[in-house]
Coordinates of C-alpha atoms and ligand atoms in Angstrom, one line a residue:
M1 CA 0.0 0.0 0.0
T2 CA 1.1 3.5 -0.7
Q3 CA 2.0 5.3 2.5
Q4 CA -0.8 7.8 3.5
N5 CA 1.2 9.7 6.1
P6 CA 0.5 13.4 5.2
N7 CA 3.8 14.5 6.7
V8 CA 6.1 12.7 4.2
T9 CA 7.9 14.6 1.5
V10 CA 7.5 13.8 -2.2
A11 CA 11.0 12.2 -2.1
Q12 CA 9.9 9.9 0.7
R13 CA 6.8 9.0 -1.1
I14 CA 8.9 8.2 -4.2
A15 CA 11.0 5.8 -2.0
N16 CA 7.9 4.1 -0.8
I17 CA 6.6 3.7 -4.3
L18 CA 9.9 2.2 -5.4
R19 CA 9.6 -0.3 -2.6
R20 CA 6.0 -1.1 -3.7
H21 CA 7.5 -1.9 -7.1
G22 CA 10.0 -4.3 -5.6
V23 CA 13.0 -2.0 -6.2
E24 CA 16.0 -3.3 -4.1
F25 CA 18.7 -1.3 -5.8
I26 CA 19.2 2.2 -7.2
F27 CA 22.3 2.8 -9.3
G28 CA 23.1 6.4 -8.2
Q29 CA 25.6 8.9 -6.9
S30 CA 23.8 10.5 -4.1
L31 CA 21.5 12.6 -6.3
P32 CA 18.7 13.5 -6.2
S33 CA 19.8 13.5 -2.6
A34 CA 16.4 13.7 -1.1
V35 CA 15.3 10.6 -3.0
I36 CA 18.4 8.6 -2.3
L37 CA 18.4 9.5 1.4
A38 CA 14.8 8.4 1.7
A39 CA 15.4 5.2 -0.3
E40 CA 18.4 4.2 1.9
A41 CA 16.4 5.0 5.0
I42 CA 13.9 2.2 4.0
G43 CA 16.5 -0.3 3.0
I44 CA 16.8 0.2 -0.8
R45 CA 20.5 -0.2 -1.5
Q46 CA 22.4 2.4 -3.5
I47 CA 25.0 1.0 -5.8
A48 CA 27.1 4.1 -6.1
Y49 CA 28.8 4.4 -9.5
R50 CA 31.7 6.7 -10.3
Q51 CA 30.2 8.1 -13.6
E52 CA 26.7 8.3 -14.9
N53 CA 27.4 6.5 -18.3
M54 CA 28.5 3.6 -16.2
G55 CA 25.6 3.8 -13.7
G56 CA 23.1 3.6 -16.6
A57 CA 24.9 0.6 -18.1
M58 CA 24.9 -1.1 -14.6
A59 CA 21.1 -0.6 -14.4
D60 CA 20.9 -2.1 -17.9
G61 CA 22.9 -5.2 -17.0
Y62 CA 20.9 -5.6 -13.8
A63 CA 17.6 -5.4 -15.7
R64 CA 18.7 -7.9 -18.4
V65 CA 19.6 -10.5 -15.9
S66 CA 17.2 -10.0 -13.0
G67 CA 13.9 -9.7 -14.8
K68 CA 13.3 -6.5 -12.9
V69 CA 13.3 -2.9 -14.0
G70 CA 16.7 -1.2 -13.5
V71 CA 16.6 2.1 -11.6
V72 CA 19.3 4.7 -12.2
A73 CA 19.4 8.2 -10.6
A74 CA 21.3 11.3 -11.5
Q75 CA 21.7 15.0 -11.0
N76 CA 20.4 17.5 -13.6
G77 CA 22.5 19.1 -16.3
P78 CA 25.9 17.5 -17.1
A79 CA 25.1 14.3 -15.1
A80 CA 21.8 13.9 -17.0
T81 CA 23.6 14.3 -20.3
L82 CA 25.9 11.4 -19.4
L83 CA 22.8 9.2 -19.1
V84 CA 22.1 9.5 -22.8
P85 CA 24.4 6.8 -24.0
P86 CA 23.2 4.0 -21.7
L87 CA 19.6 4.9 -22.2
A88 CA 20.1 4.9 -25.9
E89 CA 21.6 1.4 -25.7
A90 CA 18.7 0.3 -23.6
L91 CA 16.2 1.7 -26.1
K92 CA 17.8 -0.2 -29.0
A93 CA 18.3 -3.4 -26.9
S94 CA 14.8 -3.2 -25.4
V95 CA 15.8 -3.1 -21.7
P96 CA 13.6 -1.5 -19.1
I97 CA 15.2 1.3 -17.1
V98 CA 13.6 4.0 -15.0
A99 CA 15.9 7.1 -14.8
L100 CA 15.1 9.4 -11.9
V101 CA 16.7 12.7 -12.8
Q102 CA 16.7 15.8 -10.8
D103 CA 15.5 19.0 -12.4
V104 CA 15.9 22.7 -11.4
E105 CA 13.5 24.1 -9.0
R106 CA 10.1 24.8 -10.6
D107 CA 10.2 28.6 -10.2
Q108 CA 13.8 28.8 -11.6
T109 CA 13.0 27.1 -14.9
D110 CA 14.3 29.0 -18.0
R111 CA 16.3 31.5 -16.0
N112 CA 19.7 30.0 -16.6
A113 CA 19.6 28.4 -13.2
F114 CA 22.7 26.4 -12.3
Q115 CA 22.8 23.3 -14.5
D116 CA 19.5 24.0 -16.2
L117 CA 19.0 22.3 -19.5
D118 CA 15.9 21.3 -21.5
Q119 CA 15.9 17.7 -20.2
I120 CA 12.7 16.8 -21.9
A121 CA 14.4 17.5 -25.2
L122 CA 17.6 15.8 -24.0
F123 CA 15.9 12.5 -23.3
Q124 CA 13.3 12.4 -26.0
S125 CA 15.5 10.6 -28.5
C126 CA 16.8 8.0 -26.1
T127 CA 13.8 7.0 -24.1
K128 CA 10.3 5.6 -24.7
W129 CA 8.8 8.1 -22.3
V130 CA 10.0 11.3 -20.5
R131 CA 7.9 13.5 -18.2
R132 CA 8.5 16.2 -15.7
V133 CA 6.5 16.1 -12.5
T134 CA 5.3 19.5 -11.2
V135 CA 2.3 18.6 -9.0
P136 CA 3.2 16.8 -5.7
E137 CA -0.2 15.0 -5.5
R138 CA 0.5 13.4 -8.9
I139 CA 3.8 11.7 -7.9
D140 CA 2.2 8.2 -7.6
D141 CA 0.7 8.5 -11.0
Y142 CA 4.0 9.6 -12.6
V143 CA 6.2 7.0 -11.0
D144 CA 3.8 4.3 -11.9
A145 CA 3.5 5.6 -15.5
A146 CA 7.4 5.5 -15.8
F147 CA 7.5 1.9 -14.7
T148 CA 4.6 1.0 -17.0
A149 CA 6.3 2.7 -19.9
A150 CA 9.6 0.9 -19.2
A151 CA 8.2 -2.6 -18.6
S152 CA 5.3 -2.9 -21.0
G153 CA 5.2 -3.7 -24.7
R154 CA 8.7 -3.6 -26.1
A155 CA 10.6 -2.7 -22.9
G156 CA 12.9 0.3 -22.8
P157 CA 14.0 3.3 -20.8
A158 CA 11.8 5.9 -19.2
A159 CA 13.0 9.2 -17.7
L160 CA 11.2 11.0 -14.8
L161 CA 12.3 14.5 -14.2
L162 CA 12.0 15.7 -10.6
P163 CA 12.4 19.4 -9.7
A164 CA 14.5 19.7 -6.6
D165 CA 11.9 21.8 -4.7
L166 CA 9.1 19.4 -5.5
L167 CA 11.1 16.6 -3.8
R168 CA 11.2 18.6 -0.5
A169 CA 7.5 19.5 -0.8
E170 CA 4.9 17.7 1.3
A171 CA 3.3 14.9 -0.5
K172 CA -0.4 15.3 -0.1
S173 CA -2.5 12.2 -0.3
P174 CA -3.3 11.2 -3.8
A175 CA -7.0 11.0 -4.9
V176 CA -6.6 7.4 -5.9
V177 CA -4.4 4.9 -3.9
R178 CA -2.2 2.8 -6.1
S179 CA -1.2 -0.7 -5.0
K180 CA 0.1 -2.5 -8.1
Q181 CA 3.7 -3.9 -8.3
L182 CA 5.1 -2.8 -11.7
G183 CA 8.8 -3.4 -11.2
H184 CA 9.2 -6.6 -13.2
W185 CA 9.1 -7.3 -16.9
P186 CA 7.5 -8.0 -19.3
L187 CA 4.5 -6.4 -17.6
D188 CA 1.9 -7.9 -19.9
R189 CA 1.8 -11.1 -21.9
V190 CA 0.0 -10.7 -25.2
R191 CA -0.4 -13.5 -27.8
P192 CA -1.4 -13.8 -31.4
S193 CA -4.8 -14.9 -32.5
D194 CA -5.6 -18.7 -32.7
D195 CA -6.3 -18.3 -36.5
A196 CA -2.9 -16.8 -37.1
L197 CA -1.2 -19.5 -35.0
A198 CA -3.1 -22.3 -36.8
E199 CA -1.9 -20.9 -40.2
V200 CA 1.7 -20.9 -39.0
A201 CA 1.4 -24.4 -37.5
S202 CA 0.2 -25.7 -40.9
L203 CA 3.1 -23.9 -42.6
I204 CA 5.6 -25.6 -40.2
A205 CA 4.1 -29.0 -40.9
A206 CA 4.2 -28.6 -44.6
A207 CA 7.5 -26.8 -45.1
H208 CA 10.5 -28.6 -46.7
A209 CA 13.2 -26.8 -44.8
P210 CA 12.0 -24.6 -41.9
I211 CA 14.4 -22.8 -39.5
I212 CA 14.1 -20.6 -36.5
I213 CA 16.1 -17.5 -35.9
A214 CA 15.8 -16.5 -32.2
G215 CA 16.7 -13.0 -31.1
G216 CA 17.1 -11.3 -27.8
G217 CA 13.3 -11.1 -27.4
V218 CA 13.4 -14.8 -26.4
H219 CA 15.5 -13.8 -23.3
C220 CA 13.4 -10.7 -22.6
G221 CA 10.2 -12.7 -22.6
G222 CA 11.6 -15.5 -20.5
A223 CA 10.8 -17.8 -23.3
T224 CA 13.8 -20.1 -23.4
H225 CA 12.0 -23.1 -22.0
E226 CA 9.2 -22.7 -24.6
L227 CA 11.8 -22.4 -27.4
A228 CA 13.7 -25.5 -26.2
A229 CA 10.4 -27.4 -26.2
L230 CA 9.4 -26.2 -29.6
Q231 CA 12.9 -27.1 -31.0
Q232 CA 12.5 -30.6 -29.6
E233 CA 8.9 -31.3 -30.4
A234 CA 8.8 -29.9 -33.9
C235 CA 12.4 -30.9 -34.8
L236 CA 13.2 -27.3 -35.9
P237 CA 16.8 -26.2 -36.3
V238 CA 17.5 -23.1 -34.3
F239 CA 19.9 -20.3 -35.0
T240 CA 20.2 -17.3 -32.7
T241 CA 21.1 -13.7 -33.3
N242 CA 23.9 -12.1 -31.4
M243 CA 21.5 -10.9 -28.7
G244 CA 19.7 -14.2 -28.7
K245 CA 22.8 -16.3 -27.9
G246 CA 21.9 -18.8 -25.1
A247 CA 18.3 -18.9 -26.1
V248 CA 18.9 -22.5 -26.8
D249 CA 21.5 -25.0 -25.6
E250 CA 24.1 -24.9 -28.3
Y251 CA 25.0 -28.6 -27.6
H252 CA 21.5 -29.6 -28.6
P253 CA 21.8 -31.5 -32.0
L254 CA 19.4 -29.1 -33.6
S255 CA 21.2 -25.9 -32.5
A256 CA 23.1 -24.2 -35.4
G257 CA 24.8 -21.5 -33.3
V258 CA 24.8 -17.7 -33.9
L259 CA 23.9 -16.4 -37.3
G260 CA 25.1 -12.9 -38.3
S261 CA 28.2 -11.4 -39.7
L262 CA 30.6 -14.1 -38.4
V263 CA 30.8 -16.0 -41.7
G264 CA 34.4 -15.7 -42.7
P265 CA 37.1 -18.4 -42.7
R266 CA 37.3 -20.3 -39.3
S267 CA 33.7 -19.5 -38.5
L268 CA 30.7 -21.7 -37.8
G269 CA 28.6 -19.4 -39.9
R270 CA 30.6 -20.3 -42.9
Y271 CA 29.1 -23.8 -42.8
S272 CA 25.7 -23.2 -41.1
Y273 CA 24.8 -20.5 -43.5
G274 CA 23.9 -23.2 -46.0
L275 CA 21.0 -24.2 -43.9
V276 CA 19.6 -20.7 -44.1
E277 CA 20.1 -20.5 -47.9
D278 CA 18.1 -23.7 -48.3
A279 CA 15.3 -22.6 -46.0
D280 CA 11.8 -22.3 -47.4
L281 CA 10.3 -21.1 -44.1
V282 CA 12.1 -18.8 -41.6
I283 CA 10.5 -18.2 -38.2
L284 CA 11.9 -15.0 -36.6
I285 CA 11.3 -14.7 -32.9
G286 CA 12.0 -11.4 -31.0
T287 CA 14.5 -9.8 -33.3
R288 CA 14.7 -6.4 -34.9
T289 CA 16.4 -7.9 -38.0
N290 CA 19.3 -5.5 -37.6
Q291 CA 22.3 -5.2 -39.9
N292 CA 24.7 -7.1 -37.7
G293 CA 22.2 -9.8 -37.0
T294 CA 21.5 -10.5 -40.6
D295 CA 24.9 -9.8 -42.2
T296 CA 23.5 -6.7 -43.8
W297 CA 20.2 -8.3 -44.6
R298 CA 21.8 -10.8 -46.9
Q299 CA 21.0 -14.0 -45.1
I300 CA 17.3 -14.8 -45.5
P301 CA 16.6 -16.0 -49.0
S302 CA 13.9 -14.0 -50.8
S303 CA 12.2 -17.2 -51.8
A304 CA 11.5 -18.2 -48.2
R305 CA 8.2 -17.5 -46.4
V306 CA 8.9 -15.5 -43.3
V307 CA 7.0 -15.7 -40.0
H308 CA 7.8 -13.1 -37.4
I309 CA 6.9 -13.3 -33.7
D310 CA 7.5 -10.0 -32.0
V311 CA 6.1 -8.0 -29.1
D312 CA 6.7 -4.8 -31.2
P313 CA 4.3 -4.7 -34.2
V314 CA 6.5 -2.1 -35.9
E315 CA 9.5 -4.5 -36.1
I316 CA 7.4 -7.0 -38.1
G317 CA 7.8 -6.3 -41.8
R318 CA 10.5 -3.7 -41.3
N319 CA 13.1 -5.6 -43.3
Y320 CA 11.3 -8.8 -44.3
E321 CA 7.6 -9.0 -45.2
A322 CA 6.2 -11.6 -42.8
I323 CA 3.2 -13.4 -41.4
R324 CA 2.5 -11.3 -38.4
L325 CA 2.4 -12.9 -35.0
V326 CA 2.3 -10.0 -32.6
G327 CA 3.0 -11.2 -29.0
D328 CA 5.3 -11.8 -26.2
A329 CA 7.7 -14.6 -27.0
R330 CA 6.8 -16.9 -24.2
E331 CA 3.0 -16.7 -24.6
S332 CA 3.3 -16.9 -28.4
L333 CA 5.6 -19.9 -28.4
A334 CA 3.4 -21.7 -25.8
A335 CA 0.4 -21.0 -28.0
L336 CA 2.2 -22.1 -31.2
R337 CA 3.2 -25.4 -29.5
A338 CA -0.4 -26.0 -28.6
A339 CA -1.4 -25.3 -32.3
L340 CA 1.3 -27.7 -33.5
T341 CA -0.4 -30.6 -31.5
R342 CA -3.3 -30.2 -34.0
V343 CA -1.2 -30.7 -37.2
D344 CA 0.7 -33.7 -38.5
L345 CA 4.4 -33.3 -37.9
T346 CA 5.5 -36.5 -39.7
R347 CA 7.6 -34.5 -42.2
R348 CA 9.5 -32.7 -39.4
H349 CA 10.2 -35.9 -37.5
G350 CA 11.2 -37.7 -40.7
D351 CA 13.8 -35.0 -41.4
R352 CA 15.3 -34.9 -38.0
A353 CA 18.2 -37.4 -38.4
R354 CA 19.4 -35.8 -41.6
L355 CA 19.3 -32.4 -40.0
E356 CA 21.1 -33.5 -36.9
E357 CA 23.8 -35.0 -39.1
C358 CA 24.1 -31.9 -41.2
I359 CA 24.4 -29.6 -38.1
A360 CA 27.0 -32.0 -36.5
Q361 CA 29.1 -31.6 -39.6
Y362 CA 28.9 -27.8 -39.4
W363 CA 30.3 -27.9 -35.8
K364 CA 32.9 -30.5 -36.8
G365 CA 34.1 -28.4 -39.7
F366 CA 34.3 -25.3 -37.5
E367 CA 36.3 -27.2 -34.8
L368 CA 38.7 -28.5 -37.4
D369 CA 39.2 -25.1 -39.0
R370 CA 39.9 -23.3 -35.7
H371 CA 41.9 -26.1 -34.1
D372 CA 45.3 -24.4 -34.7
V373 CA 44.2 -21.2 -33.1
V374 CA 42.3 -22.6 -30.1
T375 CA 45.3 -24.8 -29.2
S376 CA 47.9 -22.2 -30.1
R377 CA 50.7 -21.7 -27.7
S378 CA 52.0 -18.6 -29.3
R379 CA 52.8 -15.4 -27.5
P380 CA 51.2 -12.9 -27.8
I381 CA 48.2 -15.1 -27.1
R382 CA 45.5 -15.9 -29.7
P383 CA 42.1 -14.7 -28.4
E384 CA 40.5 -18.0 -29.6
R385 CA 42.8 -19.8 -27.1
V386 CA 41.5 -17.5 -24.3
M387 CA 37.9 -18.4 -25.3
A388 CA 38.7 -22.2 -25.5
E389 CA 40.1 -22.0 -21.9
L390 CA 37.1 -20.1 -20.8
Q391 CA 34.7 -22.6 -22.5
D392 CA 36.1 -25.4 -20.4
L393 CA 35.0 -23.6 -17.2
L394 CA 31.5 -22.6 -18.4
T395 CA 28.3 -23.9 -16.9
G396 CA 24.8 -22.8 -17.7
D397 CA 25.0 -20.7 -14.5
V398 CA 27.9 -18.5 -15.6
T399 CA 26.9 -15.1 -17.0
V400 CA 29.4 -14.0 -19.8
V401 CA 29.5 -10.3 -20.6
A402 CA 31.4 -8.7 -23.4
D403 CA 32.2 -5.2 -24.4
A404 CA 31.7 -3.9 -27.9
S405 CA 34.2 -4.5 -30.7
Y406 CA 36.1 -7.8 -31.0
S407 CA 35.3 -9.0 -27.4
S408 CA 31.7 -9.3 -28.4
M409 CA 32.6 -11.3 -31.5
W410 CA 35.0 -13.6 -29.7
V411 CA 32.4 -14.4 -27.0
L412 CA 29.5 -14.8 -29.4
G413 CA 31.4 -16.7 -32.1
Q414 CA 33.8 -18.8 -30.1
L415 CA 31.9 -19.8 -26.9
R416 CA 29.2 -22.4 -27.0
A417 CA 26.1 -22.1 -24.7
R418 CA 25.9 -24.9 -22.3
A419 CA 22.2 -24.6 -21.5
S420 CA 19.0 -23.1 -22.8
G421 CA 18.7 -19.8 -21.0
M422 CA 22.4 -19.3 -20.4
R423 CA 23.2 -15.6 -20.6
F424 CA 25.6 -13.8 -22.9
I425 CA 25.2 -10.1 -22.3
T426 CA 26.6 -7.8 -25.0
P427 CA 25.9 -4.1 -25.8
R428 CA 24.6 -5.0 -29.2
G429 CA 21.9 -2.3 -29.1
L430 CA 24.3 0.3 -30.3
A431 CA 27.6 -1.5 -29.9
G432 CA 29.2 1.2 -27.8
L433 CA 32.6 0.8 -26.2
G434 CA 32.8 0.8 -22.4
W435 CA 29.7 -1.2 -21.6
G436 CA 31.4 -4.5 -20.7
V437 CA 32.5 -3.7 -17.1
P438 CA 29.3 -1.9 -16.0
L439 CA 27.0 -4.4 -17.6
A440 CA 28.9 -7.1 -15.6
I441 CA 28.7 -5.2 -12.4
G442 CA 24.9 -4.9 -12.9
A443 CA 24.6 -8.6 -13.7
K444 CA 26.5 -9.4 -10.5
V445 CA 24.1 -7.3 -8.5
A446 CA 21.3 -9.3 -10.0
R447 CA 23.0 -12.7 -9.4
P448 CA 25.4 -12.3 -6.5
G449 CA 25.8 -16.0 -6.0
K450 CA 26.8 -16.9 -9.6
P451 CA 29.9 -16.2 -11.5
V452 CA 30.0 -13.3 -13.8
I453 CA 32.9 -12.9 -16.3
A454 CA 33.5 -9.8 -18.4
V455 CA 35.6 -10.0 -21.6
V456 CA 36.7 -6.5 -22.7
G457 CA 39.2 -5.0 -25.2
D458 CA 41.8 -2.6 -23.9
G459 CA 40.2 0.3 -25.8
G460 CA 36.7 -0.4 -24.4
F461 CA 38.0 -1.0 -20.9
A462 CA 39.6 2.5 -20.9
H463 CA 36.1 3.9 -20.9
S464 CA 35.3 2.2 -17.6
W465 CA 38.5 1.9 -15.5
A466 CA 37.1 4.0 -12.8
E467 CA 34.4 1.5 -12.0
L468 CA 37.0 -1.0 -10.7
E469 CA 36.8 1.0 -7.5
T470 CA 33.0 0.7 -7.6
M471 CA 33.3 -3.1 -8.0
V472 CA 35.7 -3.4 -5.1
R473 CA 33.8 -1.0 -2.8
M474 CA 30.5 -2.6 -3.4
K475 CA 31.9 -6.1 -3.0
L476 CA 30.8 -7.3 -6.4
P477 CA 33.4 -9.8 -7.4
V478 CA 33.5 -10.0 -11.2
T479 CA 36.2 -11.6 -13.2
I480 CA 37.4 -9.1 -15.9
V481 CA 39.4 -10.4 -18.8
V482 CA 41.2 -7.6 -20.6
L483 CA 42.3 -8.6 -24.1
N484 CA 45.3 -6.3 -24.4
N485 CA 46.3 -6.1 -28.0
G486 CA 47.6 -2.5 -27.7
I487 CA 45.3 -1.2 -30.4
L488 CA 41.8 -0.2 -31.4
G489 CA 41.6 -3.5 -33.2
F490 CA 38.4 -3.3 -35.1
Q491 CA 39.1 0.3 -36.0
R492 CA 42.5 -0.5 -37.4
D493 CA 41.2 -3.5 -39.4
A494 CA 38.1 -1.8 -40.7
E495 CA 40.0 1.2 -41.9
T496 CA 42.6 -1.1 -43.5
V497 CA 40.0 -2.9 -45.4
K498 CA 38.2 0.2 -46.5
F499 CA 41.1 2.7 -47.0
G500 CA 44.2 0.5 -47.2
T501 CA 45.6 2.4 -44.1
Y502 CA 44.5 3.6 -40.7
T503 CA 44.7 6.7 -38.6
T504 CA 47.2 7.6 -35.8
A505 CA 44.5 6.9 -33.1
C506 CA 44.7 3.2 -33.5
H507 CA 47.9 2.4 -31.5
F508 CA 48.0 3.0 -27.7
A509 CA 51.0 3.7 -25.5
E510 CA 51.7 0.8 -23.2
V511 CA 49.3 0.5 -20.3
D512 CA 49.7 -1.8 -17.3
H513 CA 46.1 -2.8 -16.6
A514 CA 47.0 -5.2 -13.8
K515 CA 48.7 -2.3 -11.9
L516 CA 45.6 -0.1 -12.6
A517 CA 43.4 -2.7 -11.0
E518 CA 45.7 -3.2 -8.1
A519 CA 45.7 0.5 -7.5
C520 CA 41.9 0.2 -7.0
G521 CA 42.2 -2.7 -4.6
C522 CA 41.3 -5.4 -7.2
P523 CA 43.7 -8.4 -7.4
A524 CA 45.1 -8.7 -10.9
V525 CA 47.5 -10.7 -13.0
R526 CA 49.1 -10.2 -16.4
V527 CA 49.2 -13.4 -18.5
E528 CA 51.6 -13.8 -21.3
D529 CA 51.8 -17.6 -21.3
P530 CA 48.6 -19.3 -22.6
G531 CA 49.4 -22.2 -20.3
E532 CA 48.5 -20.1 -17.3
L533 CA 45.1 -19.0 -18.5
A534 CA 43.1 -21.9 -17.1
F535 CA 44.5 -21.4 -13.6
H536 CA 43.7 -17.7 -13.4
L537 CA 40.2 -18.0 -15.0
H538 CA 39.4 -20.7 -12.5
R539 CA 40.7 -18.6 -9.7
G540 CA 38.7 -15.6 -10.8
M541 CA 35.4 -17.5 -11.0
D542 CA 36.1 -19.1 -7.7
Q543 CA 37.2 -16.2 -5.6
G544 CA 36.9 -12.9 -7.5
P545 CA 37.2 -10.1 -8.1
L546 CA 40.2 -10.6 -10.4
L547 CA 41.4 -8.7 -13.4
I548 CA 43.2 -10.9 -15.9
E549 CA 45.1 -8.9 -18.4
V550 CA 45.9 -11.2 -21.3
M551 CA 48.5 -10.0 -23.8
T552 CA 46.8 -10.9 -27.1
D553 CA 47.9 -11.0 -30.7
P554 CA 47.2 -7.7 -32.4
A555 CA 47.1 -9.6 -35.7
A556 CA 44.1 -11.6 -34.7
H557 CA 40.6 -10.6 -35.7
P558 CA 37.2 -12.5 -35.6
P559 CA 35.9 -14.0 -38.9
L560 CA 33.7 -11.1 -39.8
S561 CA 32.3 -11.0 -43.4
L562 CA 34.0 -7.6 -43.7
F563 CA 37.4 -9.3 -43.6
A564 CA 36.4 -12.5 -45.5
K565 CA 38.1 -11.5 -48.8
M566 CA 41.3 -10.4 -47.0
D567 CA 41.4 -13.6 -45.0
E568 CA 40.8 -15.9 -47.9
A569 CA 43.6 -14.2 -49.8
A570 CA 46.0 -14.7 -46.8
Ligands
TPP1 C1 31.7 4.7 -27.7 C2 32.3 4.2 -28.9 N1 33.3 4.9 -29.5 C3 33.8 4.5 -30.7 C4 33.4 3.3 -31.3 C5 34.0 2.8 -32.6 N2 34.8 1.6 -32.4 C6 34.3 0.4 -32.6 S1 35.4 -0.8 -32.3 C7 36.6 0.2 -31.8 C8 37.9 -0.3 -31.4 C9 37.9 -1.0 -30.0 O1 39.1 -1.3 -29.5 P1 39.3 -2.3 -28.3 O2 38.2 -2.0 -27.3 O3 40.7 -2.3 -27.8 O4 38.9 -3.7 -28.9 P2 39.7 -4.6 -30.0 O5 39.0 -4.4 -31.3 O6 41.1 -4.1 -30.1 O7 39.6 -6.0 -29.5 C10 36.2 1.6 -32.0 C11 37.0 2.8 -31.7 C12 32.4 2.6 -30.6 N3 31.8 1.5 -31.1 N4 31.8 3.1 -29.5
MG2 MG1 42.3 -3.5 -28.4

């Protein structure tokens, strides 16, 4: 129940409303002070970040893993502007975050007050919803509206602007008492019509070569069990997108790995791509069919029928005309499975052995092709060897996080999900550098008892060094693997392919990342011998925090289609 005490301030009422929504953590840095003080007073824990970019990304990692809405708080003006990047990532990646942002006092608006800025305009492009509260009695309405906007439909960020004087004002009792708990997501579960599902069930039964491409929406909707059951019952081969990785167990004989731009030499995609080319029915689930996820929209044959299950009707038909199944992934898949019990799946079962054999050959070809690099003893160390050592320690309980650039690609292309529902968290919404460490810290807040490992490049890590102190202070033991190749790897290689040369930004001066970590109280080691990797990775997962700086080969790059011609010529 909302507190009815007439003597509470708006800030105190906000804290009580947050508690009603089940909020346990606020990623903040003291501001808005009245709100944070009130929240801490009732047991909501502040995870105090060092910089707002990072606090927003922590709230993002927390929301992705916990199934709850992430809450981040910040000061007005410059602090608010630093929330734009993480909210933009959350918007593109469909992650619910409520940002509580202070605003100048109501009677000082538009007078060049200290740190005044048009924050409605600031957040309009990077949130689903932004409002400024001006009437104390309406605070319950507005907080609830922010949570509803974040957690409903296609989830995303919402910003609530809170004038500093409003927070100190007395919170008069609202006309209507609110009691709903809106802090989890997805808030609603909608499903397609029975007619549409029956049509798709018939198409699946009759198709010659149907496939599923599962996106991040399967994780958002908590639909991994339903997808695993569908894969099994209807004998459907499943690819995932980058963001969908872990939606299925990649050791299942009908799992064909991640589809996207990893199709060059020494990739799985190079083989598995054939299955997509041959498909006559493609079932997309929870994907925005983005450029990276489709290798620049090349991968789905124009001759194939496309079915698209998505909670966001606007995504259906954006890049591929499709049979529209608008709905939450879990509800829609459950309903599709029910519809499939009413059709004859003999054709699907009859094709299973062939498909399994085919997919086994893809994985075998991939293993053979990459054998030299995954077993390489060379120094500097091959990143594929780092991933192979990590793979040996993975269980379905480990959350693997990556930064943008090559670390994402090594994680998504070289690791193999051990269970359906295993999480691989990557900033693929906008692919921004610097998200790896804060996403991992947020994931650790959500799952304190389970190992979280972040793989980051040295360029991306430089955006987030300061949060090592946060990790230590807040006792959030993450294992951070820094792939130190001394360069902005993707930048150098992409420029080389496109221009034949690269700019002077690409090489760094030498940085001792282990010393940096130790200076913040985080144990650290620099690894130059690949034979030592397993020991330290194990140690990190067992008793982190630990920063493992791996001296990696600057000549190594993931098998992206962009480099395929160059790699084939080599
Ligand atoms: C915030 C941001 N700035 C710039 C870029 C452009 N960019 C993409 S990859 C990359 C190089 C990253 O280098 P590093 O983190 O060391 O990873 P590596 O490729 O070397 O493994 C750059 C600059 C970006 N994606 N995000
Ligand atoms: Mg680098």
